[in-house]
Structures are given as C-alpha cells and as structure tokens.
GROMACS .gro file of N, CA and C in nm:
model
  231
    1MET      N    1   4.998  -6.558   6.206
    1MET     CA    2   4.922  -6.620   6.295
    1MET      C    3   4.994  -6.700   6.446
    2LEU      N    4   5.138  -6.758   6.446
    2LEU     CA    5   5.173  -6.796   6.545
    2LEU      C    6   5.220  -6.650   6.625
    3MET      N    7   5.239  -6.563   6.589
    3MET     CA    8   5.262  -6.428   6.651
    3MET      C    9   5.155  -6.412   6.697
    4LEU      N   10   5.029  -6.377   6.658
    4LEU     CA   11   4.894  -6.367   6.726
    4LEU      C   12   4.896  -6.453   6.870
    5MET      N   13   4.920  -6.560   6.838
    5MET     CA   14   4.874  -6.676   6.955
    5MET      C   15   4.987  -6.665   7.069
    6LEU      N   16   5.130  -6.628   7.005
    6LEU     CA   17   5.211  -6.584   7.118
    6LEU      C   18   5.190  -6.453   7.175
    7GLY      N   19   5.146  -6.349   7.102
    7GLY     CA   20   5.093  -6.231   7.139
    7GLY      C   21   4.981  -6.253   7.274
    8PHE      N   22   4.892  -6.335   7.233
    8PHE     CA   23   4.787  -6.366   7.357
    8PHE      C   24   4.866  -6.416   7.433
    9LEU      N   25   4.965  -6.516   7.451
    9LEU     CA   26   5.041  -6.593   7.539
    9LEU      C   27   5.093  -6.503   7.641
   10LEU      N   28   5.136  -6.387   7.566
   10LEU     CA   29   5.212  -6.305   7.665
   10LEU      C   30   5.145  -6.201   7.737
   11TRP      N   31   5.068  -6.192   7.653
   11TRP     CA   32   4.922  -6.088   7.756
   11TRP      C   33   4.929  -6.113   7.861
   12PRO      N   34   4.934  -5.992   7.942
   12PRO     CA   35   4.925  -6.014   8.082
   12PRO      C   36   4.754  -6.107   8.164
   13LEU      N   37   4.780  -6.199   8.212
   13LEU     CA   38   4.633  -6.299   8.248
   13LEU      C   39   4.548  -6.212   8.350
   14PRO      N   40   4.587  -6.151   8.461
   14PRO     CA   41   4.488  -6.074   8.522
   14PRO      C   42   4.506  -5.921   8.467
   15LEU      N   43   4.389  -5.929   8.369
   15LEU     CA   44   4.407  -5.823   8.294
   15LEU      C   45   4.338  -5.703   8.357
   16PRO      N   46   4.409  -5.569   8.340
   16PRO     CA   47   4.314  -5.440   8.440
   16PRO      C   48   4.250  -5.359   8.370
   17LEU      N   49   4.158  -5.416   8.381
   17LEU     CA   50   4.034  -5.340   8.256
   17LEU      C   51   3.991  -5.224   8.368
   18PRO      N   52   3.986  -5.128   8.347
   18PRO     CA   53   3.946  -4.993   8.404
   18PRO      C   54   3.783  -5.025   8.397
   19LEU      N   55   3.732  -5.099   8.529
   19LEU     CA   56   3.598  -5.101   8.491
   19LEU      C   57   3.522  -4.963   8.614
   20PRO      N   58   3.457  -4.896   8.553
   20PRO     CA   59   3.373  -4.819   8.638
   20PRO      C   60   3.285  -4.842   8.779
   21LEU      N   61   3.184  -4.953   8.686
   21LEU     CA   62   3.140  -4.999   8.813
   21LEU      C   63   3.173  -5.125   8.827
   22PRO      N   64   3.161  -5.159   8.948
   22PRO     CA   65   3.174  -5.289   8.984
   22PRO      C   66   3.071  -5.437   8.939
   23LEU      N   67   3.105  -5.489   8.859
   23LEU     CA   68   3.078  -5.615   8.828
   23LEU      C   69   2.953  -5.690   8.872
   24PRO      N   70   2.870  -5.732   8.837
   24PRO     CA   71   2.782  -5.839   8.946
   24PRO      C   72   2.863  -6.009   8.947
   25LEU      N   73   2.875  -6.046   9.060
   25LEU     CA   74   2.961  -6.145   9.058
   25LEU      C   75   2.903  -6.272   8.938
   26ARG      N   76   2.804  -6.253   8.926
   26ARG     CA   77   2.794  -6.404   8.818
   26ARG      C   78   2.867  -6.356   8.698
   27LEU      N   79   2.812  -6.211   8.614
   27LEU     CA   80   2.883  -6.153   8.513
   27LEU      C   81   3.060  -6.181   8.522
   28ARG      N   82   3.132  -6.117   8.640
   28ARG     CA   83   3.227  -6.147   8.689
   28ARG      C   84   3.327  -6.249   8.632
   29LEU      N   85   3.225  -6.404   8.741
   29LEU     CA   86   3.300  -6.543   8.720
   29LEU      C   87   3.261  -6.572   8.560
   30ARG      N   88   3.151  -6.522   8.505
   30ARG     CA   89   3.129  -6.576   8.359
   30ARG      C   90   3.243  -6.501   8.263
   31LEU      N   91   3.319  -6.415   8.302
   31LEU     CA   92   3.407  -6.336   8.224
   31LEU      C   93   3.543  -6.433   8.234
   32ARG      N   94   3.553  -6.426   8.362
   32ARG     CA   95   3.685  -6.510   8.413
   32ARG      C   96   3.696  -6.667   8.354
   33LEU      N   97   3.586  -6.717   8.352
   33LEU     CA   98   3.543  -6.828   8.336
   33LEU      C   99   3.604  -6.834   8.131
   34ARG      N  100   3.537  -6.727   8.072
   34ARG     CA  101   3.555  -6.761   7.918
   34ARG      C  102   3.670  -6.691   7.905
   35LEU      N  103   3.783  -6.631   8.003
   35LEU     CA  104   3.883  -6.589   7.973
   35LEU      C  105   4.019  -6.729   7.975
   36LEU      N  106   3.951  -6.808   8.082
   36LEU     CA  107   4.029  -6.883   8.096
   36LEU      C  108   4.034  -7.032   7.964
   37VAL      N  109   3.875  -7.027   7.967
   37VAL     CA  110   3.874  -7.102   7.858
   37VAL      C  111   3.946  -7.078   7.710
   38LEU      N  112   3.932  -6.942   7.718
   38LEU     CA  113   4.019  -6.891   7.569
   38LEU      C  114   4.198  -6.893   7.625
   39VAL      N  115   4.242  -6.914   7.702
   39VAL     CA  116   4.410  -6.962   7.763
   39VAL      C  117   4.350  -7.093   7.753
   40LEU      N  118   4.312  -7.150   7.771
   40LEU     CA  119   4.311  -7.295   7.798
   40LEU      C  120   4.331  -7.358   7.619
   41VAL      N  121   4.244  -7.299   7.553
   41VAL     CA  122   4.205  -7.334   7.396
   41VAL      C  123   4.344  -7.317   7.274
   42LEU      N  124   4.425  -7.155   7.365
   42LEU     CA  125   4.523  -7.105   7.288
   42LEU      C  126   4.648  -7.200   7.298
   43VAL      N  127   4.647  -7.247   7.421
   43VAL     CA  128   4.792  -7.345   7.498
   43VAL      C  129   4.737  -7.453   7.422
   44LEU      N  130   4.632  -7.538   7.407
   44LEU     CA  131   4.637  -7.676   7.340
   44LEU      C  132   4.645  -7.664   7.211
   45VAL      N  133   4.626  -7.532   7.131
   45VAL     CA  134   4.639  -7.529   7.009
   45VAL      C  135   4.781  -7.526   6.963
   46ILE      N  136   4.869  -7.469   7.068
   46ILE     CA  137   4.977  -7.422   7.039
   46ILE      C  138   5.026  -7.556   7.086
   47LEU      N  139   5.022  -7.602   7.161
   47LEU     CA  140   5.066  -7.771   7.163
   47LEU      C  141   5.054  -7.853   7.053
   48LEU      N  142   4.955  -7.849   7.018
   48LEU     CA  143   4.914  -7.943   6.901
   48LEU      C  144   4.977  -7.927   6.777
   49TRP      N  145   5.057  -7.795   6.757
   49TRP     CA  146   5.073  -7.765   6.683
   49TRP      C  147   5.249  -7.785   6.667
   50LEU      N  148   5.295  -7.755   6.766
   50LEU     CA  149   5.423  -7.869   6.810
   50LEU      C  150   5.441  -7.991   6.805
   51VAL      N  151   5.355  -8.068   6.868
   51VAL     CA  152   5.355  -8.189   6.843
   51VAL      C  153   5.363  -8.217   6.691
   52ILE      N  154   5.236  -8.150   6.629
   52ILE     CA  155   5.255  -8.248   6.461
   52ILE      C  156   5.388  -8.175   6.398
   53LEU      N  157   5.448  -8.032   6.441
   53LEU     CA  158   5.542  -8.034   6.404
   53LEU      C  159   5.677  -8.121   6.426
   54LEU      N  160   5.701  -8.132   6.492
   54LEU     CA  161   5.801  -8.237   6.569
   54LEU      C  162   5.770  -8.387   6.514
   55TRP      N  163   5.647  -8.387   6.510
   55TRP     CA  164   5.620  -8.525   6.413
   55TRP      C  165   5.632  -8.516   6.296
   56LEU      N  166   5.616  -8.410   6.243
   56LEU     CA  167   5.643  -8.443   6.045
   56LEU      C  168   5.772  -8.375   6.041
   57LEU      N  169   5.864  -8.273   6.089
   57LEU     CA  170   5.974  -8.261   6.061
   57LEU      C  171   6.112  -8.388   6.071
   58PRO      N  172   6.084  -8.465   6.133
   58PRO     CA  173   6.160  -8.556   6.089
   58PRO      C  174   6.174  -8.670   6.055
   59LEU      N  175   6.034  -8.690   5.987
   59LEU     CA  176   6.006  -8.765   5.878
   59LEU      C  177   6.111  -8.799   5.777
   60PRO      N  178   6.088  -8.675   5.693
   60PRO     CA  179   6.194  -8.677   5.563
   60PRO      C  180   6.379  -8.732   5.617
   61LEU      N  181   6.453  -8.638   5.729
   61LEU     CA  182   6.527  -8.680   5.767
   61LEU      C  183   6.578  -8.833   5.803
   62LEU      N  184   6.469  -8.899   5.849
   62LEU     CA  185   6.465  -9.046   5.908
   62LEU      C  186   6.486  -9.110   5.790
   63LEU      N  187   6.386  -9.069   5.681
   63LEU     CA  188   6.362  -9.168   5.555
   63LEU      C  189   6.477  -9.120   5.456
   64ARG      N  190   6.576  -8.982   5.507
   64ARG     CA  191   6.687  -9.023   5.407
   64ARG      C  192   6.785  -9.066   5.483
   65ALA      N  193   6.786  -9.057   5.603
   65ALA     CA  194   6.893  -9.109   5.657
   65ALA      C  195   6.912  -9.255   5.700
   66GLY      N  196   6.775  -9.330   5.684
   66GLY     CA  197   6.738  -9.440   5.670
   66GLY      C  198   6.789  -9.562   5.494
   67SER      N  199   6.786  -9.453   5.419
   67SER     CA  200   6.834  -9.501   5.281
   67SER      C  201   6.984  -9.481   5.254
   68ALA      N  202   7.025  -9.394   5.359
   68ALA     CA  203   7.179  -9.345   5.304
   68ALA      C  204   7.239  -9.451   5.429
   69PRO      N  205   7.409  -9.500   5.338
   69PRO     CA  206   7.467  -9.560   5.460
   69PRO      C  207   7.520  -9.475   5.545
   70LEU      N  208   7.518  -9.562   5.680
   70LEU     CA  209   7.600  -9.477   5.796
   70LEU      C  210   7.727  -9.409   5.767
   71PRO      N  211   7.753  -9.337   5.800
   71PRO     CA  212   7.860  -9.304   5.839
   71PRO      C  213   7.988  -9.310   5.936
   72GLY      N  214   8.077  -9.321   5.917
   72GLY     CA  215   8.201  -9.346   6.004
   72GLY      C  216   8.170  -9.527   6.042
   73PRO      N  217   8.286  -9.585   6.154
   73PRO     CA  218   8.297  -9.692   6.156
   73PRO      C  219   8.146  -9.793   6.177
   74HIS      N  220   8.051  -9.766   6.165
   74HIS     CA  221   7.921  -9.841   6.200
   74HIS      C  222   7.890  -9.869   6.080
   75ARG      N  223   7.983  -9.873   5.937
   75ARG     CA  224   7.913  -9.896   5.825
   75ARG      C  225   7.930 -10.086   5.806
   76SER      N  226   7.863 -10.116   5.760
   76SER     CA  227   7.853 -10.260   5.724
   76SER      C  228   7.976 -10.285   5.635
   77ARG      N  229   8.011 -10.379   5.636
   77ARG     CA  230   8.161 -10.428   5.595
   77ARG      C  231   8.098 -10.519   5.461
   0.00000   0.00000   0.00000
C-alpha cells in the first residue's frame, strides 16, 4: 500500500492526457481541483503515517532504556 502511495507521489503532476477535444473550462477546473484534492489527501495520509510511526516506534526503546541502568560514567553510584 505504501508503494502505491509513493507511486502516486512520483507520478508526474501535470498529467499529459491525450485529449482529442479541448475540454470546457468548468470541466478542466473540476478535474484539476479533483487532482489537487487527491494529491493533498495522499500527502496528508503519508505525513500522518510518518508521525504515527515516529511516535510509536521509539516507545518500546524509551521504555526499555528507562528501565535499564544507563551505560558509561553517568551511572549512579
């Protein structure tokens, strides 16, 4: 799923669609708005996943490091 999202991000944003007829202005604006919304939603989802992963991954490491004595000269005597 992540590869699919990255594929969407790496897709060229100005889509070179081979349109035989020039679209009406309202339809072009609607398609551009829909594409912009899709890209924004994908970027927000990826950023949310990154925040969740960066927030959840260090928790076991912090819990394990908090319960273990500190290595080196900072150890309490």
